[in-house]
Coordinates of C-alpha atoms in Angstrom, one line a residue:
X1 CA 9.8 -23.5 -25.8
X2 CA 12.5 -22.2 -23.5
X3 CA 11.7 -20.6 -20.1
X4 CA 12.5 -16.9 -19.7
X5 CA 14.6 -15.9 -16.8
X6 CA 14.6 -12.1 -16.3
X7 CA 17.8 -10.6 -14.8
X8 CA 16.9 -7.6 -12.6
X9 CA 20.5 -6.5 -11.8
X10 CA 20.4 -3.3 -13.7
X11 CA 17.3 -2.0 -11.9
X12 CA 19.6 -2.1 -8.9
X13 CA 22.4 -0.4 -11.0
X14 CA 20.1 2.6 -11.4
X15 CA 19.3 2.7 -7.7
X16 CA 23.0 2.4 -6.6
X17 CA 23.9 5.3 -8.9
X18 CA 22.3 7.5 -6.2
X19 CA 22.6 5.1 -3.2
X20 CA 18.9 5.6 -2.6
X21 CA 15.9 3.2 -2.2
X22 CA 14.5 3.4 -5.7
X23 CA 14.0 1.8 -8.1
X24 CA 13.6 -1.3 -6.1
X25 CA 14.7 -4.5 -7.8
X26 CA 12.3 -6.5 -5.6
X27 CA 9.4 -4.5 -7.2
X28 CA 10.8 -5.2 -10.6
X29 CA 10.9 -8.9 -9.9
X30 CA 7.2 -8.8 -9.0
X31 CA 6.4 -6.9 -12.2
X32 CA 8.5 -9.3 -14.2
X33 CA 6.4 -12.2 -12.9
X34 CA 3.2 -10.4 -13.9
X35 CA 4.7 -10.1 -17.4
X36 CA 5.2 -13.8 -17.7
X37 CA 8.8 -14.4 -16.4
X38 CA 9.5 -18.0 -15.6
X39 CA 12.4 -17.1 -13.3
X40 CA 14.2 -14.2 -11.7
X41 CA 18.0 -14.0 -12.0
X42 CA 20.2 -11.8 -9.9
X43 CA 23.9 -11.5 -9.5
X44 CA 25.3 -10.8 -6.1
X45 CA 28.7 -9.5 -6.9
X46 CA 31.6 -9.4 -4.4
X47 CA 31.8 -5.6 -4.7
X48 CA 28.0 -5.2 -4.4
X49 CA 27.9 -2.8 -7.3
X50 CA 24.2 -3.4 -7.9
X51 CA 22.3 -6.2 -6.1
X52 CA 22.7 -6.0 -2.3
X53 CA 22.3 -8.7 0.3
X54 CA 19.0 -7.3 1.3
X55 CA 17.6 -7.7 -2.2
X56 CA 18.5 -11.3 -2.3
X57 CA 16.9 -12.1 1.1
X58 CA 13.7 -10.2 0.4
X59 CA 13.4 -11.8 -3.0
X60 CA 13.8 -15.2 -1.5
X61 CA 10.6 -14.4 0.5
X62 CA 8.6 -12.8 -2.3
X63 CA 9.5 -14.3 -5.7
X64 CA 7.0 -17.0 -6.7
X65 CA 9.0 -18.4 -9.7
X66 CA 12.4 -19.9 -9.8
X67 CA 15.1 -17.7 -8.3
X68 CA 18.5 -18.0 -10.0
X69 CA 21.5 -16.6 -8.1
X70 CA 24.5 -15.8 -10.2
X71 CA 27.7 -15.7 -8.1
X72 CA 31.4 -16.2 -8.1
X73 CA 32.8 -19.5 -6.8
X74 CA 34.0 -18.2 -3.4
X75 CA 33.7 -19.1 0.2
X76 CA 31.7 -16.0 1.1
X77 CA 29.2 -16.4 -1.7
X78 CA 28.8 -20.1 -1.0
X79 CA 27.9 -19.4 2.6
X80 CA 25.4 -16.8 1.5
X81 CA 23.8 -19.2 -1.0
X82 CA 23.6 -22.1 1.5
X83 CA 21.9 -19.7 4.0
X84 CA 19.4 -18.2 1.6
X85 CA 18.9 -21.4 -0.6
X86 CA 17.7 -20.1 -4.0
X87 CA 16.3 -22.6 -6.4
X88 CA 19.4 -22.4 -8.6
X89 CA 22.9 -21.1 -8.4
X90 CA 24.8 -20.2 -11.5
X91 CA 28.6 -20.1 -11.0
X92 CA 30.1 -17.3 -13.1
X93 CA 33.5 -15.7 -13.5
X94 CA 33.9 -12.3 -11.9
X95 CA 36.5 -9.5 -12.2
X96 CA 36.2 -6.2 -10.3
X97 CA 37.2 -4.1 -13.3
X98 CA 34.7 -5.5 -15.8
X99 CA 31.6 -3.6 -16.8
X100 CA 29.7 -6.9 -17.3
X101 CA 30.6 -10.6 -17.3
X102 CA 33.1 -10.8 -20.2
X103 CA 33.2 -14.5 -20.8
X104 CA 32.5 -18.0 -19.5
X105 CA 33.9 -19.6 -16.4
X106 CA 37.1 -21.5 -17.1
X107 CA 36.0 -24.8 -15.5
X108 CA 39.1 -26.7 -16.8
X109 CA 41.6 -24.1 -15.3
X110 CA 39.7 -24.0 -12.0
X111 CA 38.5 -27.6 -11.8
X112 CA 39.3 -28.2 -8.1
X113 CA 37.9 -25.0 -6.8
X114 CA 34.7 -25.1 -8.9
X115 CA 34.2 -28.8 -7.9
X116 CA 34.4 -28.0 -4.2
X117 CA 31.8 -25.2 -4.3
X118 CA 29.5 -26.9 -6.8
X119 CA 29.4 -30.0 -4.6
X120 CA 28.7 -28.0 -1.4
X121 CA 25.9 -26.2 -3.1
X122 CA 24.4 -29.5 -4.6
X123 CA 24.7 -31.2 -1.2
X124 CA 22.7 -28.3 0.2
X125 CA 19.9 -29.1 -2.2
X126 CA 20.6 -26.3 -4.7
X127 CA 20.6 -26.9 -8.4
X128 CA 24.0 -25.8 -9.9
X129 CA 24.6 -24.4 -13.3
X130 CA 27.9 -23.3 -14.8
X131 CA 28.1 -20.2 -17.1
X132 CA 30.6 -21.2 -19.7
X133 CA 31.7 -20.5 -23.3
X134 CA 30.2 -22.7 -26.0
X135 CA 33.3 -24.9 -26.0
X136 CA 33.0 -28.7 -25.9
X137 CA 36.0 -29.1 -23.6
X138 CA 34.4 -26.8 -21.0
X139 CA 31.1 -28.7 -21.4
X140 CA 32.9 -32.0 -20.8
X141 CA 34.5 -30.6 -17.7
X142 CA 31.1 -29.4 -16.4
X143 CA 29.7 -32.9 -17.1
X144 CA 32.6 -34.4 -15.2
X145 CA 31.8 -32.3 -12.1
X146 CA 28.2 -33.6 -12.1
X147 CA 26.4 -30.3 -12.2
X148 CA 22.8 -30.1 -13.4
X149 CA 23.1 -27.5 -16.1
X150 CA 25.3 -25.3 -18.2
X151 CA 24.5 -21.8 -19.5
X152 CA 26.2 -21.1 -22.7
X153 CA 27.6 -17.6 -23.1
X154 CA 25.9 -16.0 -26.1
X155 CA 27.9 -12.8 -26.1
X156 CA 30.0 -13.4 -29.2
X157 CA 26.8 -14.1 -31.1
X158 CA 25.1 -11.0 -29.7
X159 CA 28.1 -8.7 -30.4
X160 CA 28.9 -10.0 -33.9
X161 CA 29.6 -7.0 -36.2
X162 CA 28.4 -8.6 -39.4
X163 CA 26.0 -11.3 -40.6
X164 CA 28.7 -13.8 -41.5
X165 CA 30.3 -13.7 -38.1
X166 CA 26.9 -13.9 -36.3
X167 CA 26.0 -17.0 -38.4
X168 CA 29.3 -18.6 -37.4
X169 CA 28.7 -17.9 -33.7
X170 CA 25.1 -19.1 -34.0
X171 CA 26.3 -22.4 -35.4
X172 CA 28.9 -22.7 -32.6
X173 CA 26.1 -22.3 -30.1
X174 CA 23.9 -24.9 -31.8
X175 CA 26.8 -27.4 -31.9
X176 CA 27.8 -26.8 -28.3
X177 CA 24.2 -27.0 -27.2
X178 CA 23.7 -30.4 -28.8
X179 CA 26.9 -31.6 -27.2
X180 CA 25.7 -30.5 -23.7
X181 CA 22.4 -32.2 -24.2
X182 CA 24.2 -35.4 -25.2
X183 CA 26.1 -35.2 -22.0
X184 CA 22.9 -35.1 -20.1
X185 CA 23.1 -31.5 -19.1
X186 CA 20.2 -29.1 -19.0
X187 CA 20.8 -26.4 -21.6
X188 CA 20.5 -22.7 -20.8
X189 CA 21.8 -19.7 -22.7
X190 CA 22.3 -16.0 -22.1
X191 CA 24.2 -12.8 -22.3
X192 CA 23.8 -9.8 -24.6
X193 CA 20.5 -11.1 -26.0
X194 CA 18.0 -8.4 -27.2
X195 CA 14.6 -8.1 -28.8
X196 CA 16.3 -8.1 -32.2
X197 CA 18.5 -11.2 -31.9
X198 CA 16.8 -13.5 -29.5
X199 CA 14.4 -15.3 -31.8
X200 CA 17.0 -17.6 -33.5
X201 CA 18.5 -18.5 -30.2
X202 CA 15.1 -19.4 -28.7
X203 CA 14.6 -21.8 -31.6
X204 CA 17.7 -23.9 -30.8
X205 CA 16.6 -27.5 -30.1
X206 CA 16.4 -28.7 -26.5
X207 CA 17.1 -25.2 -25.1
X208 CA 15.5 -25.1 -21.6
X209 CA 16.1 -21.5 -20.4
X210 CA 17.1 -18.1 -21.6
X211 CA 18.4 -15.4 -19.1
X212 CA 18.0 -11.9 -20.3
X213 CA 18.5 -8.6 -18.4
X214 CA 19.9 -5.4 -19.8
X215 CA 17.7 -5.3 -22.9
X216 CA 14.5 -5.8 -20.9
X217 CA 15.5 -3.2 -18.3
X218 CA 16.3 -0.7 -21.1
X219 CA 12.9 -1.4 -22.8
X220 CA 11.2 -1.1 -19.5
X221 CA 12.3 2.5 -19.2
X222 CA 10.1 3.3 -22.2
X223 CA 7.1 1.0 -21.8
X224 CA 7.2 -0.3 -18.2
X225 CA 8.6 -3.4 -16.7
X226 CA 5.6 -5.7 -17.1
X227 CA 5.1 -4.8 -20.8
X228 CA 8.8 -5.1 -21.5
X229 CA 8.9 -8.7 -20.1
X230 CA 5.6 -9.5 -21.9
X231 CA 7.2 -8.5 -25.2
X232 CA 10.3 -10.5 -24.7
X233 CA 8.3 -13.5 -23.5
X234 CA 6.3 -13.4 -26.8
X235 CA 9.5 -13.5 -28.8
X236 CA 10.9 -16.4 -26.8
X237 CA 7.7 -18.5 -27.0
X238 CA 6.4 -17.5 -30.4

């Protein structure tokens, strides 16, 4: 059964809409743990649109499960990660104008830069994962860099407009996941997953971790954070 990583970014999005102190993503992380979260994921963006430096540092002191820091492969973010030392760093692509992460990291096109930052993080004792599209060439490049894990981008599956397209994207994820495992990489998946579409993904062989955020936060508005996480956990581990 895959572990459930709960992304609490969009709790911070609500807070930053008013530049106030609530809702506090640190509190959401604690409630997520009570609901059965196996990890807490947060993305410290360069423009600080939601998670702030304070959130990262307080969560490092309070989160009792694995903390997964999503970040761009930059000098500033690498320095922060090496200072805070989360359990895992996931290197992701980042563009200022995007609403959310739109695709996987182009490891092939940025091999030297990604290799430099991945090595520095690994040398600092941090597990490194790369958020990539379900493309065997990108998986091979990640393997070449010696990172611990890859997180396959599930957005095209989640956003498919008809059952046939969704089935094709699902099979692409299955094939890419098997390739990653053969390469000795720990397999994670995430992006756009909801209570309606997560079950098939959770059943993919050798899947170690799912990272889910927006759907849980949206559900939490209606039923509370702990209950929302509990419901997603039940679907992931059924």
